[in-house]
PDB file of C-alpha atoms and ligand atoms in Angstrom:
ATOM      1  CA  MET N 256      10.899   4.686 -15.432  1.00 89.00           C
ATOM      2  CA  ASP N 257      13.996   2.997 -15.027  1.00 96.00           C
ATOM      3  CA  LEU N 258      14.236   1.795 -10.743  1.00 98.00           C
ATOM      4  CA  SER N 259      17.583  -0.316 -11.472  1.00 97.00           C
ATOM      5  CA  ASN N 260      19.619  -0.409  -8.626  1.00 94.00           C
ATOM      6  CA  LYS N 261      16.726   0.825  -6.327  1.00 98.00           C
ATOM      7  CA  VAL N 262      15.363  -1.146  -3.286  1.00 98.00           C
ATOM      8  CA  ALA N 263      11.866  -1.472  -2.329  1.00 98.00           C
ATOM      9  CA  ILE N 264       9.417  -2.834   0.675  1.00 98.00           C
ATOM     10  CA  VAL N 265       6.078  -4.104  -0.490  1.00 98.00           C
ATOM     11  CA  THR N 266       3.977  -4.524   2.545  1.00 98.00           C
ATOM     12  CA  GLY N 267       1.348  -6.925   2.015  1.00 98.00           C
ATOM     13  CA  GLY N 268       2.898  -7.225  -1.461  1.00 98.00           C
ATOM     14  CA  ALA N 269       2.197 -11.325  -1.894  1.00 98.00           C
ATOM     15  CA  SER N 270      -1.759 -10.834  -3.473  1.00 96.00           C
ATOM     16  CA  GLY N 271      -3.773  -8.646  -4.592  1.00 96.00           C
ATOM     17  CA  ILE N 272      -2.740  -4.711  -5.469  1.00 97.00           C
ATOM     18  CA  GLY N 273       0.586  -5.467  -3.721  1.00 98.00           C
ATOM     19  CA  ARG N 274       1.293  -8.076  -5.716  1.00 98.00           C
ATOM     20  CA  ALA N 275       0.443  -5.951  -9.067  1.00 98.00           C
ATOM     21  CA  ILE N 276       3.091  -3.267  -6.923  1.00 98.00           C
ATOM     22  CA  SER N 277       5.421  -5.751  -6.105  1.00 98.00           C
ATOM     23  CA  LEU N 278       5.752  -7.310  -9.866  1.00 98.00           C
ATOM     24  CA  SER N 279       5.760  -3.652 -11.266  1.00 98.00           C
ATOM     25  CA  LEU N 280       8.265  -2.558  -9.436  1.00 98.00           C
ATOM     26  CA  ALA N 281      10.940  -5.030 -10.304  1.00 98.00           C
ATOM     27  CA  LYS N 282       9.729  -5.435 -14.167  1.00 98.00           C
ATOM     28  CA  HIS N 283      10.949  -1.596 -13.688  1.00 98.00           C
ATOM     29  CA  GLY N 284      14.159  -2.603 -11.947  1.00 98.00           C
ATOM     30  CA  ALA N 285      13.931  -2.537  -8.398  1.00 98.00           C
ATOM     31  CA  ASN N 286      14.977  -5.412  -6.187  1.00 98.00           C
ATOM     32  CA  VAL N 287      11.716  -6.091  -3.970  1.00 98.00           C
ATOM     33  CA  VAL N 288      11.331  -7.123  -0.688  1.00 98.00           C
ATOM     34  CA  VAL N 289       7.741  -8.763  -0.755  1.00 98.00           C
ATOM     35  CA  ASN N 290       6.615  -8.510   2.566  1.00 98.00           C
ATOM     36  CA  TYR N 291       4.039 -11.232   4.058  1.00 98.00           C
ATOM     37  CA  ASN N 292       2.079 -11.781   6.827  1.00 98.00           C
ATOM     38  CA  ARG N 293       0.616 -15.161   6.364  1.00 96.00           C
ATOM     39  CA  SER N 294       0.827 -15.596   2.808  1.00 93.00           C
ATOM     40  CA  ALA N 295       4.524 -17.551   2.329  1.00 97.00           C
ATOM     41  CA  ASP N 296       2.839 -19.525  -0.563  1.00 98.00           C
ATOM     42  CA  LYS N 297       2.212 -16.556  -2.618  1.00 98.00           C
ATOM     43  CA  ALA N 298       4.817 -14.593  -1.385  1.00 98.00           C
ATOM     44  CA  ASN N 299       7.426 -17.477  -2.565  1.00 98.00           C
ATOM     45  CA  ALA N 300       5.523 -18.178  -5.914  1.00 98.00           C
ATOM     46  CA  LEU N 301       5.842 -14.310  -6.133  1.00 98.00           C
ATOM     47  CA  VAL N 302       9.549 -14.146  -5.626  1.00 98.00           C
ATOM     48  CA  THR N 303       9.757 -17.324  -8.034  1.00 98.00           C
ATOM     49  CA  GLU N 304       8.020 -15.406 -11.269  1.00 98.00           C
ATOM     50  CA  ILE N 305      10.230 -11.979 -10.348  1.00 98.00           C
ATOM     51  CA  GLU N 306      13.566 -14.118 -10.580  1.00 98.00           C
ATOM     52  CA  SER N 307      12.066 -15.702 -13.873  1.00 98.00           C
ATOM     53  CA  PHE N 308      12.150 -12.678 -15.414  1.00 97.00           C
ATOM     54  CA  GLY N 309      15.766 -11.794 -14.091  1.00 97.00           C
ATOM     55  CA  GLY N 310      14.556  -9.564 -11.314  1.00 98.00           C
ATOM     56  CA  LYS N 311      15.458  -9.939  -7.442  1.00 98.00           C
ATOM     57  CA  ALA N 312      13.399 -10.345  -4.758  1.00 98.00           C
ATOM     58  CA  VAL N 313      13.222 -11.560  -1.499  1.00 98.00           C
ATOM     59  CA  ALA N 314      10.017 -12.567   0.856  1.00 98.00           C
ATOM     60  CA  VAL N 315      10.002 -11.517   4.181  1.00 98.00           C
ATOM     61  CA  GLN N 316       7.185 -12.426   6.876  1.00 98.00           C
ATOM     62  CA  ALA N 317       6.363 -10.303   9.070  1.00 98.00           C
ATOM     63  CA  ASP N 318       2.886  -8.387  11.056  1.00 98.00           C
ATOM     64  CA  VAL N 319       3.143  -4.508  10.225  1.00 98.00           C
ATOM     65  CA  SER N 320       1.091  -3.999  13.044  1.00 98.00           C
ATOM     66  CA  GLN N 321       4.108  -4.787  15.381  1.00 98.00           C
ATOM     67  CA  TYR N 322       6.772  -2.481  15.955  1.00 98.00           C
ATOM     68  CA  GLN N 323       8.879  -5.355  16.882  1.00 98.00           C
ATOM     69  CA  ASP N 324       8.085  -6.923  13.273  1.00 98.00           C
ATOM     70  CA  ALA N 325       8.550  -4.043  11.376  1.00 98.00           C
ATOM     71  CA  GLU N 326      11.846  -3.343  12.633  1.00 98.00           C
ATOM     72  CA  LYS N 327      12.829  -6.937  11.668  1.00 98.00           C
ATOM     73  CA  LEU N 328      11.451  -6.506   8.052  1.00 98.00           C
ATOM     74  CA  MET N 329      13.895  -3.645   7.478  1.00 98.00           C
ATOM     75  CA  GLN N 330      16.968  -5.278   8.981  1.00 98.00           C
ATOM     76  CA  THR N 331      15.818  -7.942   6.451  1.00 98.00           C
ATOM     77  CA  ALA N 332      15.955  -5.636   3.829  1.00 98.00           C
ATOM     78  CA  LEU N 333      19.629  -3.942   4.598  1.00 98.00           C
ATOM     79  CA  ASP N 334      20.941  -7.155   5.091  1.00 98.00           C
ATOM     80  CA  THR N 335      19.602  -8.346   1.767  1.00 98.00           C
ATOM     81  CA  PHE N 336      19.913  -5.709  -0.588  1.00 98.00           C
ATOM     82  CA  GLY N 337      22.576  -2.917   1.320  1.00 98.00           C
ATOM     83  CA  THR N 338      19.773  -0.607   1.376  1.00 98.00           C
ATOM     84  CA  LEU N 339      16.259   1.134   1.131  1.00 98.00           C
ATOM     85  CA  ASN N 340      14.634   4.006  -1.450  1.00 98.00           C
ATOM     86  CA  ILE N 341      11.106   3.070  -2.119  1.00 98.00           C
ATOM     87  CA  LEU N 342       8.606   2.056   0.593  1.00 98.00           C
ATOM     88  CA  VAL N 343       4.986   0.882  -0.546  1.00 99.00           C
ATOM     89  CA  ASN N 344       2.949   1.050   2.448  1.00 98.00           C
ATOM     90  CA  ASN N 345       0.102  -1.361   1.147  1.00 98.00           C
ATOM     91  CA  ALA N 346      -0.847  -3.913   3.708  1.00 98.00           C
ATOM     92  CA  GLY N 347      -4.227  -2.904   4.861  1.00 97.00           C
ATOM     93  CA  ILE N 348      -7.749  -5.107   5.909  1.00 95.00           C
ATOM     94  CA  THR N 349     -11.110  -4.102   6.590  1.00 94.00           C
ATOM     95  CA  ASP N 350     -13.682  -5.358   9.389  1.00 95.00           C
ATOM     96  CA  ASP N 351     -16.320  -3.215   8.484  1.00 94.00           C
ATOM     97  CA  ALA N 352     -19.815  -3.039  10.814  1.00 96.00           C
ATOM     98  CA  LEU N 353     -22.234  -0.459  11.554  1.00 97.00           C
ATOM     99  CA  ILE N 354     -20.719   1.457  14.858  1.00 98.00           C
ATOM    100  CA  LEU N 355     -23.616   0.402  16.819  1.00 98.00           C
ATOM    101  CA  ARG N 356     -22.622  -3.183  16.142  1.00 98.00           C
ATOM    102  CA  MET N 357     -19.253  -2.594  15.653  1.00 98.00           C
ATOM    103  CA  SER N 358     -16.834  -4.017  18.586  1.00 98.00           C
ATOM    104  CA  GLU N 359     -13.515  -2.042  20.234  1.00 98.00           C
ATOM    105  CA  GLN N 360     -11.640  -4.922  18.701  1.00 98.00           C
ATOM    106  CA  GLN N 361     -12.493  -4.271  15.539  1.00 98.00           C
ATOM    107  CA  PHE N 362     -12.020  -0.588  15.295  1.00 98.00           C
ATOM    108  CA  ASP N 363      -8.565  -1.802  17.325  1.00 98.00           C
ATOM    109  CA  ASN N 364      -7.283  -4.302  14.303  1.00 98.00           C
ATOM    110  CA  VAL N 365      -8.202  -1.879  11.310  1.00 98.00           C
ATOM    111  CA  ILE N 366      -6.231   0.996  12.834  1.00 98.00           C
ATOM    112  CA  ASN N 367      -3.600  -1.302  13.988  1.00 98.00           C
ATOM    113  CA  THR N 368      -2.581  -2.798  10.472  1.00 98.00           C
ATOM    114  CA  ASN N 369      -3.745   0.257   8.218  1.00 98.00           C
ATOM    115  CA  LEU N 370      -2.524   3.306  10.220  1.00 98.00           C
ATOM    116  CA  LYS N 371      -0.058   2.416  12.850  1.00 98.00           C
ATOM    117  CA  GLY N 372       1.488  -0.328  10.912  1.00 98.00           C
ATOM    118  CA  VAL N 373       2.286   2.711   8.267  1.00 99.00           C
ATOM    119  CA  TRP N 374       3.624   4.529  11.077  1.00 99.00           C
ATOM    120  CA  ASN N 375       5.705   1.815  11.959  1.00 99.00           C
ATOM    121  CA  MET N 376       6.997   1.307   8.653  1.00 99.00           C
ATOM    122  CA  THR N 377       7.792   4.634   8.270  1.00 98.00           C
ATOM    123  CA  LYS N 378       9.751   5.374  11.200  1.00 98.00           C
ATOM    124  CA  VAL N 379      11.887   1.821  10.965  1.00 98.00           C
ATOM    125  CA  ALA N 380      12.899   3.388   7.374  1.00 98.00           C
ATOM    126  CA  ALA N 381      13.142   6.597   7.848  1.00 98.00           C
ATOM    127  CA  LYS N 382      16.839   7.014   8.860  1.00 98.00           C
ATOM    128  CA  THR N 383      17.934   4.436   5.440  1.00 98.00           C
ATOM    129  CA  LEU N 384      15.468   6.396   3.067  1.00 98.00           C
ATOM    130  CA  LEU N 385      17.104  10.423   4.294  1.00 98.00           C
ATOM    131  CA  LYS N 386      20.331   8.583   3.935  1.00 97.00           C
ATOM    132  CA  SER N 387      20.119   6.750   1.048  1.00 95.00           C
ATOM    133  CA  GLY N 388      20.147   9.668  -1.570  1.00 93.00           C
ATOM    134  CA  TYR N 389      16.721   8.831  -3.299  1.00 97.00           C
ATOM    135  CA  GLY N 390      13.777   8.018  -1.705  1.00 98.00           C
ATOM    136  CA  ARG N 391      10.267   7.515  -2.235  1.00 98.00           C
ATOM    137  CA  VAL N 392       7.281   6.419   0.456  1.00 98.00           C
ATOM    138  CA  ILE N 393       4.021   5.354  -1.113  1.00 99.00           C
ATOM    139  CA  ASN N 394       0.712   5.007   1.144  1.00 99.00           C
ATOM    140  CA  ILE N 395      -2.021   3.322   0.015  1.00 98.00           C
ATOM    141  CA  SER N 396      -5.245   4.886   1.142  1.00 98.00           C
ATOM    142  CA  SER N 397      -8.678   4.783   0.046  1.00 97.00           C
ATOM    143  CA  VAL N 398     -11.605   6.603  -1.196  1.00 96.00           C
ATOM    144  CA  SER N 399     -13.368   5.527   1.948  1.00 96.00           C
ATOM    145  CA  GLY N 400     -10.544   7.906   3.982  1.00 98.00           C
ATOM    146  CA  VAL N 401     -11.941  10.623   1.744  1.00 98.00           C
ATOM    147  CA  LEU N 402     -15.502  10.612   1.025  1.00 96.00           C
ATOM    148  CA  GLY N 403     -16.226   8.093   4.645  1.00 96.00           C
ATOM    149  CA  ASN N 404     -18.308   5.108   4.156  1.00 92.00           C
ATOM    150  CA  ALA N 405     -21.254   3.639   6.333  1.00 94.00           C
ATOM    151  CA  GLY N 406     -19.582   0.442   7.887  1.00 95.00           C
ATOM    152  CA  GLN N 407     -16.562   1.620   7.809  1.00 96.00           C
ATOM    153  CA  SER N 408     -15.622   4.103  10.730  1.00 98.00           C
ATOM    154  CA  ASN N 409     -12.706   1.974  11.268  1.00 98.00           C
ATOM    155  CA  TYR N 410     -11.173   1.936   7.790  1.00 97.00           C
ATOM    156  CA  SER N 411     -12.444   5.242   7.255  1.00 98.00           C
ATOM    157  CA  ALA N 412     -10.640   6.867  10.291  1.00 98.00           C
ATOM    158  CA  ALA N 413      -7.610   4.860   9.375  1.00 98.00           C
ATOM    159  CA  LYS N 414      -7.492   5.871   5.457  1.00 98.00           C
ATOM    160  CA  ALA N 415      -7.704   9.422   6.538  1.00 98.00           C
ATOM    161  CA  GLY N 416      -5.622   9.053   8.907  1.00 98.00           C
ATOM    162  CA  VAL N 417      -2.503   8.418   6.021  1.00 99.00           C
ATOM    163  CA  ILE N 418      -3.732  10.807   4.326  1.00 98.00           C
ATOM    164  CA  GLY N 419      -2.481  13.405   7.376  1.00 98.00           C
ATOM    165  CA  MET N 420       0.419  11.522   8.249  1.00 99.00           C
ATOM    166  CA  THR N 421       1.422  11.341   4.352  1.00 99.00           C
ATOM    167  CA  LYS N 422       1.375  15.423   4.626  1.00 98.00           C
ATOM    168  CA  ALA N 423       2.747  15.590   7.964  1.00 98.00           C
ATOM    169  CA  VAL N 424       5.868  13.311   7.243  1.00 98.00           C
ATOM    170  CA  ALA N 425       6.440  14.442   3.575  1.00 98.00           C
ATOM    171  CA  LYS N 426       7.215  18.235   5.147  1.00 98.00           C
ATOM    172  CA  GLU N 427       9.913  16.214   7.688  1.00 98.00           C
ATOM    173  CA  PHE N 428      11.632  14.696   4.676  1.00 98.00           C
ATOM    174  CA  ALA N 429      11.438  17.339   1.751  1.00 98.00           C
ATOM    175  CA  ALA N 430      14.071  18.946   2.789  1.00 96.00           C
ATOM    176  CA  ARG N 431      16.524  15.599   2.153  1.00 97.00           C
ATOM    177  CA  GLY N 432      14.692  15.218  -1.151  1.00 97.00           C
ATOM    178  CA  VAL N 433      12.491  12.123  -0.104  1.00 98.00           C
ATOM    179  CA  THR N 434       8.995  11.900  -1.328  1.00 98.00           C
ATOM    180  CA  VAL N 435       5.786  11.048   0.143  1.00 98.00           C
ATOM    181  CA  ASN N 436       2.606  10.420  -1.261  1.00 98.00           C
ATOM    182  CA  ALA N 437      -0.571   8.574  -0.922  1.00 98.00           C
ATOM    183  CA  VAL N 438      -2.729   6.634  -4.072  1.00 98.00           C
ATOM    184  CA  ALA N 439      -6.062   6.453  -3.010  1.00 98.00           C
ATOM    185  CA  PRO N 440      -7.738   3.841  -4.366  1.00 98.00           C
ATOM    186  CA  GLY N 441     -11.688   3.374  -5.582  1.00 96.00           C
ATOM    187  CA  PHE N 442     -13.430   0.312  -6.350  1.00 94.00           C
ATOM    188  CA  ILE N 443     -10.513  -2.188  -7.783  1.00 96.00           C
ATOM    189  CA  GLU N 444     -11.612  -5.366  -8.895  1.00 94.00           C
ATOM    190  CA  SER N 445     -10.485  -7.998  -6.036  1.00 86.00           C
ATOM    191  CA  ASP N 446     -11.624 -11.125  -4.250  1.00 79.00           C
ATOM    192  CA  MET N 447     -13.665  -7.809  -2.197  1.00 71.00           C
ATOM    193  CA  THR N 448     -15.603  -6.865  -5.333  1.00 78.00           C
ATOM    194  CA  ASP N 449     -15.423 -10.465  -6.938  1.00 84.00           C
ATOM    195  CA  LYS N 450     -18.253 -11.274  -3.731  1.00 81.00           C
ATOM    196  CA  LEU N 451     -20.449  -8.241  -5.322  1.00 81.00           C
ATOM    197  CA  ASN N 452     -23.818  -9.618  -7.046  1.00 88.00           C
ATOM    198  CA  ASP N 453     -24.566  -8.295 -10.497  1.00 90.00           C
ATOM    199  CA  GLU N 454     -26.720  -5.929  -9.240  1.00 91.00           C
ATOM    200  CA  GLN N 455     -24.248  -4.498  -6.310  1.00 85.00           C
ATOM    201  CA  LYS N 456     -21.986  -4.260  -8.750  1.00 89.00           C
ATOM    202  CA  GLN N 457     -24.148  -2.205 -11.284  1.00 92.00           C
ATOM    203  CA  ALA N 458     -25.515  -0.150  -8.670  1.00 90.00           C
ATOM    204  CA  TRP N 459     -21.917   1.145  -8.011  1.00 88.00           C
ATOM    205  CA  GLN N 460     -20.324   1.429 -11.149  1.00 93.00           C
ATOM    206  CA  ALA N 461     -23.643   4.042 -11.903  1.00 95.00           C
ATOM    207  CA  MET N 462     -21.601   5.953  -9.314  1.00 94.00           C
ATOM    208  CA  ILE N 463     -18.321   5.632 -11.230  1.00 97.00           C
ATOM    209  CA  PRO N 464     -17.985   8.314 -13.591  1.00 97.00           C
ATOM    210  CA  LEU N 465     -15.694   6.005 -15.788  1.00 97.00           C
ATOM    211  CA  LYS N 466     -18.390   3.280 -15.208  1.00 96.00           C
ATOM    212  CA  ARG N 467     -16.114   0.538 -13.949  1.00 95.00           C
ATOM    213  CA  PHE N 468     -13.831  -0.644 -11.275  1.00 95.00           C
ATOM    214  CA  GLY N 469      -9.978  -0.172 -11.766  1.00 97.00           C
ATOM    215  CA  LYS N 470      -7.542  -2.598 -12.320  1.00 98.00           C
ATOM    216  CA  LYS N 471      -4.703  -3.819  -9.745  1.00 98.00           C
ATOM    217  CA  GLU N 472      -2.075  -2.883 -12.276  1.00 98.00           C
ATOM    218  CA  GLU N 473      -3.771   0.610 -12.952  1.00 98.00           C
ATOM    219  CA  ILE N 474      -2.762   1.296  -8.967  1.00 98.00           C
ATOM    220  CA  ALA N 475       0.630  -0.396  -9.495  1.00 98.00           C
ATOM    221  CA  GLU N 476       1.114   1.638 -12.274  1.00 98.00           C
ATOM    222  CA  VAL N 477       0.328   4.997 -10.648  1.00 98.00           C
ATOM    223  CA  VAL N 478       2.666   3.635  -7.862  1.00 98.00           C
ATOM    224  CA  THR N 479       5.705   3.189  -9.861  1.00 98.00           C
ATOM    225  CA  PHE N 480       5.330   6.252 -11.586  1.00 98.00           C
ATOM    226  CA  LEU N 481       5.395   7.613  -7.910  1.00 98.00           C
ATOM    227  CA  ALA N 482       8.284   5.988  -7.330  1.00 98.00           C
ATOM    228  CA  SER N 483      10.384   6.669 -10.503  1.00 98.00           C
ATOM    229  CA  GLU N 484      12.366   9.825 -11.037  1.00 97.00           C
ATOM    230  CA  LEU N 485       8.898  10.958 -13.066  1.00 98.00           C
ATOM    231  CA  GLY N 486       7.533  11.495  -9.617  1.00 97.00           C
ATOM    232  CA  ALA N 487      10.661  13.671  -7.969  1.00 98.00           C
ATOM    233  CA  TYR N 488       8.193  17.217  -7.602  1.00 98.00           C
ATOM    234  CA  ILE N 489       4.839  15.875  -5.955  1.00 98.00           C
ATOM    235  CA  THR N 490       5.363  15.069  -2.574  1.00 98.00           C
ATOM    236  CA  GLY N 491       2.276  15.749   0.465  1.00 98.00           C
ATOM    237  CA  HIS N 492      -0.390  14.779  -2.481  1.00 98.00           C
ATOM    238  CA  THR N 493      -3.391  12.366  -2.004  1.00 98.00           C
ATOM    239  CA  LEU N 494      -3.746  10.891  -5.856  1.00 98.00           C
ATOM    240  CA  GLU N 495      -7.402   9.466  -6.370  1.00 98.00           C
ATOM    241  CA  VAL N 496      -6.981   6.325  -8.732  1.00 98.00           C
ATOM    242  CA  ASP N 497     -10.861   5.741  -8.999  1.00 98.00           C
ATOM    243  CA  GLY N 498     -12.578   6.452 -12.253  1.00 98.00           C
ATOM    244  CA  GLY N 499     -13.552  10.156 -11.242  1.00 98.00           C
ATOM    245  CA  LEU N 500     -15.608   8.832  -7.998  1.00 96.00           C
ATOM    246  CA  VAL N 501     -14.126  11.409  -5.982  1.00 95.00           C
ATOM    247  CA  MET N 502     -14.985  14.753  -7.620  1.00 94.00           C
TER     248      MET N 502
HETATM  249  P1  LIG J 862      -5.569  -7.577  -0.214  1.00 67.82           P
HETATM  250  O1  LIG J 862      -6.469  -8.412   1.130  1.00 67.82           O
HETATM  251  O2  LIG J 862      -5.761  -8.587  -1.528  1.00 67.82           O
HETATM  252  O3  LIG J 862      -4.330  -7.228   0.420  1.00 67.82           O
HETATM  253  C1  LIG J 862      -3.548  -7.361   1.217  1.00 67.82           C
HETATM  254  C2  LIG J 862      -2.561  -7.747   1.895  1.00 67.82           C
HETATM  255  O4  LIG J 862      -1.821  -7.629   3.255  1.00 67.82           O
HETATM  256  C3  LIG J 862      -2.354  -9.101   2.227  1.00 67.82           C
HETATM  257  O5  LIG J 862      -1.394  -9.893   1.225  1.00 67.82           O
HETATM  258  C4  LIG J 862      -2.714  -9.326   3.195  1.00 67.82           C
HETATM  259  O6  LIG J 862      -1.767 -10.491   3.737  1.00 67.82           O
HETATM  260  C5  LIG J 862      -1.544  -8.407   4.170  1.00 67.82           C
HETATM  261  N1  LIG J 862      -1.718  -7.764   5.227  1.00 67.82           N
HETATM  262  C6  LIG J 862      -2.879  -7.383   6.054  1.00 67.82           C
HETATM  263  N2  LIG J 862      -2.300  -7.428   7.210  1.00 67.82           N
HETATM  264  C7  LIG J 862      -1.155  -7.167   7.002  1.00 67.82           C
HETATM  265  C8  LIG J 862      -0.541  -7.307   8.254  1.00 67.82           C
HETATM  266  N3  LIG J 862      -0.493  -6.827   9.532  1.00 67.82           N
HETATM  267  N4  LIG J 862       0.555  -6.946   7.845  1.00 67.82           N
HETATM  268  C9  LIG J 862       1.650  -7.431   7.091  1.00 67.82           C
HETATM  269  N5  LIG J 862       0.444  -7.951   5.870  1.00 67.82           N
HETATM  270  C10 LIG J 862      -0.410  -7.789   6.237  1.00 67.82           C
HETATM  271  O7  LIG J 862      -6.335  -6.511  -0.460  1.00 67.82           O
HETATM  272  P2  LIG J 862      -6.177  -5.247  -1.604  1.00 67.82           P
HETATM  273  O8  LIG J 862      -7.449  -5.391  -2.035  1.00 67.82           O
HETATM  274  O9  LIG J 862      -5.299  -5.649  -2.331  1.00 67.82           O
HETATM  275  O10 LIG J 862      -5.844  -3.945  -0.542  1.00 67.82           O
HETATM  276  C11 LIG J 862      -4.444  -3.461  -0.746  1.00 67.82           C
HETATM  277  C12 LIG J 862      -4.684  -2.153  -0.251  1.00 67.82           C
HETATM  278  O11 LIG J 862      -5.100  -0.870  -0.664  1.00 67.82           O
HETATM  279  C13 LIG J 862      -4.939  -1.949   1.359  1.00 67.82           C
HETATM  280  O12 LIG J 862      -4.052  -1.033   2.041  1.00 67.82           O
HETATM  281  C14 LIG J 862      -6.489  -1.664   0.945  1.00 67.82           C
HETATM  282  O13 LIG J 862      -6.787  -1.062   2.292  1.00 67.82           O
HETATM  283  C15 LIG J 862      -6.615  -0.656  -0.358  1.00 67.82           C
HETATM  284  N6  LIG J 862      -7.388  -0.603  -0.945  1.00 67.82           N
HETATM  285  C16 LIG J 862      -7.876  -1.438  -1.626  1.00 67.82           C
HETATM  286  C17 LIG J 862      -9.201  -1.444  -2.553  1.00 67.82           C
HETATM  287  C18 LIG J 862     -10.120  -2.083  -3.449  1.00 67.82           C
HETATM  288  O14 LIG J 862     -11.131  -1.588  -3.715  1.00 67.82           O
HETATM  289  N7  LIG J 862      -9.239  -3.345  -2.954  1.00 67.82           N
HETATM  290  C19 LIG J 862      -9.885  -0.003  -2.525  1.00 67.82           C
HETATM  291  C20 LIG J 862      -9.283   0.817  -1.697  1.00 67.82           C
HETATM  292  C21 LIG J 862      -8.182   0.812  -1.198  1.00 67.82           C
END
């Protein structure tokens, strides 16, 4: 999978799954725009790490839920690397509560980052992606958007919305050879799963056919595959990377 001379933006690319995606794309030769919202230190450290193995990266602050920030992020990518080929919409938040207790603000915040943020970035990147001669959009959804998850009416709605948007934009971009896909991770070892106690971990793992949580790198490698030439004939698809949970 050779991504030399390809330019990628990874939203929320400084930590968690996004960090693993940024690293993987850079290791395969892409120039990476590492977007962060608040984690400047992590983003700068990641840029240094990528440069240490001869890669090229730049850290850019932007809140993807804000359209003007999305425009700024896209413009910085163009100013730095001249084009854009790969857009990974990874930035996401949770703000869980049962709907009886969830505030309107909790709903709006999650929708604005996880759904509108994906639209904002796709909108500002569209013209360049369609003209660049090689374009890929990869949206990080979730099994919560496929199955629905109690306590996540906001998050499940946003992540299901991302799957619908992926299909709509895939149809719009297909004539220019630009593919648009979603990846729906299941339980991935992360700050979130670290907070579960052993009993909770065992209960969730019992429901996963492969009987373990996934690793961030296992998401990053699937994203890199979809970003590469090898993924050229896949579009509008949602790939569940979940140890068999959705089956
Ligand atoms: P994380 O919290 O470690 O990383 C999310 C990143 O997005 C952070 O760097 C955060 O700063 C950034 N971010 C948040 N709001 C932003 C905004 N408005 N603008 C720009 N950046 C913003 O979470 P993660 O577990 O690595 O999740 C990454 C993606 O994977 C998310 O979309 C999440 O919904 C999805 N996902 C995660 C899991 C899991 O098990 N961890 C499972 C399914 C889906």
